[in-house]
């Protein structure tokens, strides 16, 4: 059984998709050990509580500097002994020491088709604003392993989503979540939990 620690900052719809798909058997061999947020007001924490999942808050506001926050975050994550750390809308820069300690055991969902509209400064609605501003016809979402860069680790799954006339960033964000994020994040977890993801250099191979 793969123990997940899910990291969240906001609404937690990706967390909800994971909870639902564990409960209905779409994700097998995995359970959520804890949900951790940097934001004590994140609605994601409420979703976790409703599902009887342990929660924790580690906020940068409670520490005098970044180094102490990073250390506290790692200590908290360690305490749950995760097999996989899932960044489900966690909008905090990940400490390099965490990446090193959990090499290929951290995954992230990003709301575009990497390598478009990703990297520093691209998160949440900003990603969809940039896609609309550039006038692309197709966008989507990507699940990838986390390395030291921003959105640069090996890609696990991607799903494309059509852009429609009249889309606003908010409308597009919702479509990308519904059609792509809530599908590929749970699927990636199920694949990893069942030993079906192999990493080869910068790539992943999905085994059938
Ligand atoms: C999601 O759209 C996720 O892809 C994005 O934040 C949102 C969180 O929504 N993540 C990033 O932009 C990471 N760079 P949620 O809290 O409802 O799951």
PDB file of C-alpha atoms and ligand atoms in Angstrom:
ATOM      1  CA  UNK A   1       0.000   0.000   0.000  1.00  0.00           C
ATOM      2  CA  UNK A   2       1.439   3.355  -1.069  1.00  0.00           C
ATOM      3  CA  UNK A   3       1.103   6.058   1.593  1.00  0.00           C
ATOM      4  CA  UNK A   4       0.359   9.458   0.072  1.00  0.00           C
ATOM      5  CA  UNK A   5       0.927  12.855   1.609  1.00  0.00           C
ATOM      6  CA  UNK A   6      -1.073  15.390  -0.391  1.00  0.00           C
ATOM      7  CA  UNK A   7       0.106  19.017  -0.312  1.00  0.00           C
ATOM      8  CA  UNK A   8      -2.472  21.750  -0.975  1.00  0.00           C
ATOM      9  CA  UNK A   9      -2.868  25.530  -0.880  1.00  0.00           C
ATOM     10  CA  UNK A  10      -6.393  26.284  -2.059  1.00  0.00           C
ATOM     11  CA  UNK A  11      -9.707  24.809  -3.084  1.00  0.00           C
ATOM     12  CA  UNK A  12      -8.583  21.209  -3.207  1.00  0.00           C
ATOM     13  CA  UNK A  13     -10.580  19.955  -6.183  1.00  0.00           C
ATOM     14  CA  UNK A  14      -7.639  17.764  -7.227  1.00  0.00           C
ATOM     15  CA  UNK A  15      -7.475  16.414  -3.674  1.00  0.00           C
ATOM     16  CA  UNK A  16     -11.209  15.674  -3.913  1.00  0.00           C
ATOM     17  CA  UNK A  17     -10.698  13.781  -7.177  1.00  0.00           C
ATOM     18  CA  UNK A  18      -8.032  11.642  -5.472  1.00  0.00           C
ATOM     19  CA  UNK A  19     -10.241  10.979  -2.419  1.00  0.00           C
ATOM     20  CA  UNK A  20     -13.207  10.022  -4.634  1.00  0.00           C
ATOM     21  CA  UNK A  21     -11.163   7.717  -6.845  1.00  0.00           C
ATOM     22  CA  UNK A  22      -9.595   5.923  -3.896  1.00  0.00           C
ATOM     23  CA  UNK A  23     -13.085   5.466  -2.433  1.00  0.00           C
ATOM     24  CA  UNK A  24     -14.603   4.125  -5.666  1.00  0.00           C
ATOM     25  CA  UNK A  25     -11.665   1.814  -6.396  1.00  0.00           C
ATOM     26  CA  UNK A  26     -10.315   3.628  -9.472  1.00  0.00           C
ATOM     27  CA  UNK A  27      -7.046   4.179  -7.590  1.00  0.00           C
ATOM     28  CA  UNK A  28      -5.791   0.946  -6.015  1.00  0.00           C
ATOM     29  CA  UNK A  29      -2.918   0.186  -3.620  1.00  0.00           C
ATOM     30  CA  UNK A  30      -2.801   3.749  -2.270  1.00  0.00           C
ATOM     31  CA  UNK A  31      -4.209   5.622   0.705  1.00  0.00           C
ATOM     32  CA  UNK A  32      -3.938   9.233   1.836  1.00  0.00           C
ATOM     33  CA  UNK A  33      -1.911   9.321   5.040  1.00  0.00           C
ATOM     34  CA  UNK A  34      -2.244  13.115   5.517  1.00  0.00           C
ATOM     35  CA  UNK A  35      -3.036  16.417   3.828  1.00  0.00           C
ATOM     36  CA  UNK A  36      -0.633  19.304   4.496  1.00  0.00           C
ATOM     37  CA  UNK A  37      -1.277  22.960   3.647  1.00  0.00           C
ATOM     38  CA  UNK A  38       0.724  26.165   3.876  1.00  0.00           C
ATOM     39  CA  UNK A  39      -2.581  28.010   4.206  1.00  0.00           C
ATOM     40  CA  UNK A  40      -4.722  27.370   7.255  1.00  0.00           C
ATOM     41  CA  UNK A  41      -7.807  28.700   5.443  1.00  0.00           C
ATOM     42  CA  UNK A  42      -7.496  26.384   2.443  1.00  0.00           C
ATOM     43  CA  UNK A  43     -10.853  24.753   1.682  1.00  0.00           C
ATOM     44  CA  UNK A  44      -8.850  21.651   0.805  1.00  0.00           C
ATOM     45  CA  UNK A  45      -8.323  21.110   4.557  1.00  0.00           C
ATOM     46  CA  UNK A  46     -12.095  21.021   5.047  1.00  0.00           C
ATOM     47  CA  UNK A  47     -12.385  18.404   2.294  1.00  0.00           C
ATOM     48  CA  UNK A  48      -9.749  16.294   4.066  1.00  0.00           C
ATOM     49  CA  UNK A  49     -11.485  16.593   7.441  1.00  0.00           C
ATOM     50  CA  UNK A  50     -14.808  15.548   5.888  1.00  0.00           C
ATOM     51  CA  UNK A  51     -13.053  12.442   4.560  1.00  0.00           C
ATOM     52  CA  UNK A  52     -11.528  11.722   8.005  1.00  0.00           C
ATOM     53  CA  UNK A  53      -8.005  12.350   6.761  1.00  0.00           C
ATOM     54  CA  UNK A  54      -5.388  13.786   9.104  1.00  0.00           C
ATOM     55  CA  UNK A  55      -4.425  17.390   8.326  1.00  0.00           C
ATOM     56  CA  UNK A  56      -1.507  19.664   9.171  1.00  0.00           C
ATOM     57  CA  UNK A  57      -0.665  23.304   8.483  1.00  0.00           C
ATOM     58  CA  UNK A  58       2.897  24.536   8.035  1.00  0.00           C
ATOM     59  CA  UNK A  59       2.802  28.228   7.131  1.00  0.00           C
ATOM     60  CA  UNK A  60       5.773  30.422   6.200  1.00  0.00           C
ATOM     61  CA  UNK A  61       4.083  33.143   8.249  1.00  0.00           C
ATOM     62  CA  UNK A  62       4.853  31.204  11.420  1.00  0.00           C
ATOM     63  CA  UNK A  63       8.629  31.114  10.825  1.00  0.00           C
ATOM     64  CA  UNK A  64      11.204  33.917  10.931  1.00  0.00           C
ATOM     65  CA  UNK A  65      12.843  32.841   7.670  1.00  0.00           C
ATOM     66  CA  UNK A  66      12.531  30.487   4.726  1.00  0.00           C
ATOM     67  CA  UNK A  67      15.169  28.070   5.941  1.00  0.00           C
ATOM     68  CA  UNK A  68      13.302  27.419   9.194  1.00  0.00           C
ATOM     69  CA  UNK A  69      10.009  27.057   7.321  1.00  0.00           C
ATOM     70  CA  UNK A  70      11.601  24.585   4.906  1.00  0.00           C
ATOM     71  CA  UNK A  71      12.985  22.534   7.768  1.00  0.00           C
ATOM     72  CA  UNK A  72       9.642  22.462   9.564  1.00  0.00           C
ATOM     73  CA  UNK A  73       7.883  21.443   6.351  1.00  0.00           C
ATOM     74  CA  UNK A  74      10.274  18.545   5.760  1.00  0.00           C
ATOM     75  CA  UNK A  75      10.010  17.393   9.383  1.00  0.00           C
ATOM     76  CA  UNK A  76       6.223  17.393   9.127  1.00  0.00           C
ATOM     77  CA  UNK A  77       6.237  15.465   5.856  1.00  0.00           C
ATOM     78  CA  UNK A  78       8.770  12.937   7.243  1.00  0.00           C
ATOM     79  CA  UNK A  79       6.524  12.299  10.241  1.00  0.00           C
ATOM     80  CA  UNK A  80       3.955  10.665   7.933  1.00  0.00           C
ATOM     81  CA  UNK A  81       6.520   8.399   6.163  1.00  0.00           C
ATOM     82  CA  UNK A  82       5.127   8.995   2.667  1.00  0.00           C
ATOM     83  CA  UNK A  83       5.834   6.694  -0.240  1.00  0.00           C
ATOM     84  CA  UNK A  84       4.619   9.452  -2.562  1.00  0.00           C
ATOM     85  CA  UNK A  85       4.205  13.198  -2.039  1.00  0.00           C
ATOM     86  CA  UNK A  86       1.465  14.655  -4.226  1.00  0.00           C
ATOM     87  CA  UNK A  87       1.522  18.383  -4.973  1.00  0.00           C
ATOM     88  CA  UNK A  88      -2.149  19.039  -5.705  1.00  0.00           C
ATOM     89  CA  UNK A  89      -2.230  22.793  -6.156  1.00  0.00           C
ATOM     90  CA  UNK A  90       0.593  23.439  -3.673  1.00  0.00           C
ATOM     91  CA  UNK A  91       1.727  26.936  -4.554  1.00  0.00           C
ATOM     92  CA  UNK A  92       4.919  27.066  -2.510  1.00  0.00           C
ATOM     93  CA  UNK A  93       8.471  26.642  -3.818  1.00  0.00           C
ATOM     94  CA  UNK A  94       9.608  23.152  -2.838  1.00  0.00           C
ATOM     95  CA  UNK A  95      12.798  23.068  -0.725  1.00  0.00           C
ATOM     96  CA  UNK A  96      15.685  21.488  -2.698  1.00  0.00           C
ATOM     97  CA  UNK A  97      16.422  19.275   0.317  1.00  0.00           C
ATOM     98  CA  UNK A  98      12.931  17.786  -0.014  1.00  0.00           C
ATOM     99  CA  UNK A  99      13.497  17.009  -3.690  1.00  0.00           C
ATOM    100  CA  UNK A 100      16.780  15.315  -2.864  1.00  0.00           C
ATOM    101  CA  UNK A 101      15.340  13.275  -0.010  1.00  0.00           C
ATOM    102  CA  UNK A 102      12.298  12.122  -1.996  1.00  0.00           C
ATOM    103  CA  UNK A 103      13.838  11.761  -5.463  1.00  0.00           C
ATOM    104  CA  UNK A 104      11.123  10.540  -7.891  1.00  0.00           C
ATOM    105  CA  UNK A 105       8.693  10.320  -4.987  1.00  0.00           C
ATOM    106  CA  UNK A 106       7.137  13.761  -5.539  1.00  0.00           C
ATOM    107  CA  UNK A 107       4.612  14.473  -8.294  1.00  0.00           C
ATOM    108  CA  UNK A 108       2.967  17.737  -9.330  1.00  0.00           C
ATOM    109  CA  UNK A 109      -0.040  18.703 -11.428  1.00  0.00           C
ATOM    110  CA  UNK A 110       0.439  21.695 -13.701  1.00  0.00           C
ATOM    111  CA  UNK A 111      -2.463  23.252 -15.653  1.00  0.00           C
ATOM    112  CA  UNK A 112      -0.841  23.405 -19.110  1.00  0.00           C
ATOM    113  CA  UNK A 113       0.872  21.124 -21.595  1.00  0.00           C
ATOM    114  CA  UNK A 114       4.487  21.418 -20.399  1.00  0.00           C
ATOM    115  CA  UNK A 115       6.778  22.886 -21.786  1.00  0.00           C
ATOM    116  CA  UNK A 116       4.217  25.587 -22.661  1.00  0.00           C
ATOM    117  CA  UNK A 117       3.154  28.106 -20.026  1.00  0.00           C
ATOM    118  CA  UNK A 118       5.209  26.680 -17.178  1.00  0.00           C
ATOM    119  CA  UNK A 119       8.156  27.623 -15.005  1.00  0.00           C
ATOM    120  CA  UNK A 120       8.588  30.525 -12.627  1.00  0.00           C
ATOM    121  CA  UNK A 121       5.516  32.722 -12.239  1.00  0.00           C
ATOM    122  CA  UNK A 122       3.142  30.342 -14.034  1.00  0.00           C
ATOM    123  CA  UNK A 123       0.619  29.021 -11.541  1.00  0.00           C
ATOM    124  CA  UNK A 124      -3.129  28.899 -11.136  1.00  0.00           C
ATOM    125  CA  UNK A 125      -5.127  31.382 -13.262  1.00  0.00           C
ATOM    126  CA  UNK A 126      -1.942  33.030 -14.617  1.00  0.00           C
ATOM    127  CA  UNK A 127      -1.315  29.926 -16.719  1.00  0.00           C
ATOM    128  CA  UNK A 128      -4.716  30.183 -18.393  1.00  0.00           C
ATOM    129  CA  UNK A 129      -4.398  33.948 -18.875  1.00  0.00           C
ATOM    130  CA  UNK A 130      -1.098  33.356 -20.691  1.00  0.00           C
ATOM    131  CA  UNK A 131      -2.547  30.595 -22.888  1.00  0.00           C
ATOM    132  CA  UNK A 132      -5.487  32.801 -23.919  1.00  0.00           C
ATOM    133  CA  UNK A 133      -3.249  35.804 -24.481  1.00  0.00           C
ATOM    134  CA  UNK A 134      -0.987  33.740 -26.784  1.00  0.00           C
ATOM    135  CA  UNK A 135      -4.000  32.482 -28.681  1.00  0.00           C
ATOM    136  CA  UNK A 136      -3.233  28.778 -28.556  1.00  0.00           C
ATOM    137  CA  UNK A 137      -6.074  26.515 -29.694  1.00  0.00           C
ATOM    138  CA  UNK A 138      -5.238  23.619 -27.405  1.00  0.00           C
ATOM    139  CA  UNK A 139      -4.035  23.580 -23.823  1.00  0.00           C
ATOM    140  CA  UNK A 140      -4.290  20.909 -21.116  1.00  0.00           C
ATOM    141  CA  UNK A 141      -2.610  19.577 -18.009  1.00  0.00           C
ATOM    142  CA  UNK A 142       0.547  17.666 -17.093  1.00  0.00           C
ATOM    143  CA  UNK A 143       1.517  15.404 -14.193  1.00  0.00           C
ATOM    144  CA  UNK A 144       5.264  15.197 -13.700  1.00  0.00           C
ATOM    145  CA  UNK A 145       7.892  14.162 -11.198  1.00  0.00           C
ATOM    146  CA  UNK A 146       9.411  17.080  -9.325  1.00  0.00           C
ATOM    147  CA  UNK A 147      13.094  17.842  -9.706  1.00  0.00           C
ATOM    148  CA  UNK A 148      15.158  20.890  -8.694  1.00  0.00           C
ATOM    149  CA  UNK A 149      13.733  23.051 -11.510  1.00  0.00           C
ATOM    150  CA  UNK A 150      10.271  24.559 -11.830  1.00  0.00           C
ATOM    151  CA  UNK A 151       8.050  22.199 -13.870  1.00  0.00           C
ATOM    152  CA  UNK A 152      11.116  20.504 -15.419  1.00  0.00           C
ATOM    153  CA  UNK A 153      10.944  16.934 -14.066  1.00  0.00           C
ATOM    154  CA  UNK A 154      10.046  13.804 -16.097  1.00  0.00           C
ATOM    155  CA  UNK A 155       6.509  13.972 -17.515  1.00  0.00           C
ATOM    156  CA  UNK A 156       4.196  11.128 -16.465  1.00  0.00           C
ATOM    157  CA  UNK A 157       0.861  11.957 -18.145  1.00  0.00           C
ATOM    158  CA  UNK A 158      -0.594  14.783 -20.218  1.00  0.00           C
ATOM    159  CA  UNK A 159      -4.098  15.466 -21.534  1.00  0.00           C
ATOM    160  CA  UNK A 160      -5.114  18.068 -24.091  1.00  0.00           C
ATOM    161  CA  UNK A 161      -8.130  20.367 -23.741  1.00  0.00           C
ATOM    162  CA  UNK A 162      -9.680  22.494 -26.488  1.00  0.00           C
ATOM    163  CA  UNK A 163      -9.858  26.268 -26.173  1.00  0.00           C
ATOM    164  CA  UNK A 164     -13.209  27.699 -27.255  1.00  0.00           C
ATOM    165  CA  UNK A 165     -14.336  31.091 -28.522  1.00  0.00           C
ATOM    166  CA  UNK A 166     -15.141  33.445 -25.701  1.00  0.00           C
ATOM    167  CA  UNK A 167     -13.173  31.523 -23.045  1.00  0.00           C
ATOM    168  CA  UNK A 168     -12.188  33.542 -19.988  1.00  0.00           C
ATOM    169  CA  UNK A 169      -9.311  32.373 -17.776  1.00  0.00           C
ATOM    170  CA  UNK A 170     -11.874  31.180 -15.212  1.00  0.00           C
ATOM    171  CA  UNK A 171     -13.944  29.224 -17.745  1.00  0.00           C
ATOM    172  CA  UNK A 172     -10.817  27.652 -19.222  1.00  0.00           C
ATOM    173  CA  UNK A 173      -9.419  26.783 -15.802  1.00  0.00           C
ATOM    174  CA  UNK A 174     -12.613  24.903 -14.959  1.00  0.00           C
ATOM    175  CA  UNK A 175     -12.580  22.969 -18.257  1.00  0.00           C
ATOM    176  CA  UNK A 176      -8.906  22.035 -17.841  1.00  0.00           C
ATOM    177  CA  UNK A 177      -9.631  20.778 -14.324  1.00  0.00           C
ATOM    178  CA  UNK A 178     -12.702  18.765 -15.328  1.00  0.00           C
ATOM    179  CA  UNK A 179     -11.386  17.281 -18.544  1.00  0.00           C
ATOM    180  CA  UNK A 180      -7.711  16.856 -17.678  1.00  0.00           C
ATOM    181  CA  UNK A 181      -6.484  17.443 -14.118  1.00  0.00           C
ATOM    182  CA  UNK A 182      -9.097  15.373 -12.272  1.00  0.00           C
ATOM    183  CA  UNK A 183      -8.450  12.544 -14.726  1.00  0.00           C
ATOM    184  CA  UNK A 184      -4.663  12.390 -15.052  1.00  0.00           C
ATOM    185  CA  UNK A 185      -3.669  13.084 -11.437  1.00  0.00           C
ATOM    186  CA  UNK A 186      -5.603  10.102 -10.025  1.00  0.00           C
ATOM    187  CA  UNK A 187      -4.453   7.979 -12.985  1.00  0.00           C
ATOM    188  CA  UNK A 188      -0.784   8.834 -12.359  1.00  0.00           C
ATOM    189  CA  UNK A 189      -1.140   7.899  -8.688  1.00  0.00           C
ATOM    190  CA  UNK A 190      -2.749   4.569  -9.614  1.00  0.00           C
ATOM    191  CA  UNK A 191       0.027   3.826 -12.127  1.00  0.00           C
ATOM    192  CA  UNK A 192       2.765   4.622  -9.599  1.00  0.00           C
ATOM    193  CA  UNK A 193       1.036   2.683  -6.813  1.00  0.00           C
ATOM    194  CA  UNK A 194       0.898  -0.338  -9.077  1.00  0.00           C
ATOM    195  CA  UNK A 195       4.518  -0.172 -10.207  1.00  0.00           C
ATOM    196  CA  UNK A 196       3.709   0.893 -13.765  1.00  0.00           C
ATOM    197  CA  UNK A 197       5.918   3.970 -14.097  1.00  0.00           C
ATOM    198  CA  UNK A 198       9.590   3.558 -14.950  1.00  0.00           C
ATOM    199  CA  UNK A 199      11.942   6.521 -15.196  1.00  0.00           C
ATOM    200  CA  UNK A 200      14.561   6.558 -17.930  1.00  0.00           C
ATOM    201  CA  UNK A 201      16.660   9.699 -17.803  1.00  0.00           C
ATOM    202  CA  UNK A 202      14.373  12.621 -18.464  1.00  0.00           C
ATOM    203  CA  UNK A 203      11.512  10.432 -19.620  1.00  0.00           C
ATOM    204  CA  UNK A 204       9.052   8.040 -18.086  1.00  0.00           C
ATOM    205  CA  UNK A 205       7.845   4.787 -19.590  1.00  0.00           C
ATOM    206  CA  UNK A 206       4.286   3.749 -18.709  1.00  0.00           C
ATOM    207  CA  UNK A 207       4.069  -0.048 -18.503  1.00  0.00           C
ATOM    208  CA  UNK A 208       0.804  -1.781 -19.432  1.00  0.00           C
TER     209      UNK A 208
HETATM  210  C1  LIG B   1      -4.898  23.489 -10.185  1.00  0.00           C
HETATM  211  O1  LIG B   1      -5.398  24.031 -11.388  1.00  0.00           O
HETATM  212  C2  LIG B   1      -3.455  23.073 -10.355  1.00  0.00           C
HETATM  213  O2  LIG B   1      -3.168  22.578 -11.628  1.00  0.00           O
HETATM  214  C3  LIG B   1      -2.751  24.391 -10.118  1.00  0.00           C
HETATM  215  O3  LIG B   1      -3.445  24.960  -9.027  1.00  0.00           O
HETATM  216  C4  LIG B   1      -4.822  24.545  -9.094  1.00  0.00           C
HETATM  217  C5  LIG B   1      -5.259  24.008  -7.749  1.00  0.00           C
HETATM  218  O4  LIG B   1      -6.637  23.716  -7.722  1.00  0.00           O
HETATM  219  N1  LIG B   1      -1.357  24.194  -9.850  1.00  0.00           N
HETATM  220  C6  LIG B   1      -0.394  24.994 -10.327  1.00  0.00           C
HETATM  221  O5  LIG B   1      -0.628  26.005 -10.972  1.00  0.00           O
HETATM  222  C7  LIG B   1       1.031  24.563 -10.005  1.00  0.00           C
HETATM  223  N2  LIG B   1       1.979  25.343 -10.745  1.00  0.00           N
HETATM  224  P1  LIG B   1      -7.302  22.818  -6.589  1.00  0.00           P
HETATM  225  O6  LIG B   1      -6.838  23.358  -5.236  1.00  0.00           O
HETATM  226  O7  LIG B   1      -8.791  23.014  -6.775  1.00  0.00           O
HETATM  227  O8  LIG B   1      -6.887  21.389  -6.801  1.00  0.00           O
END
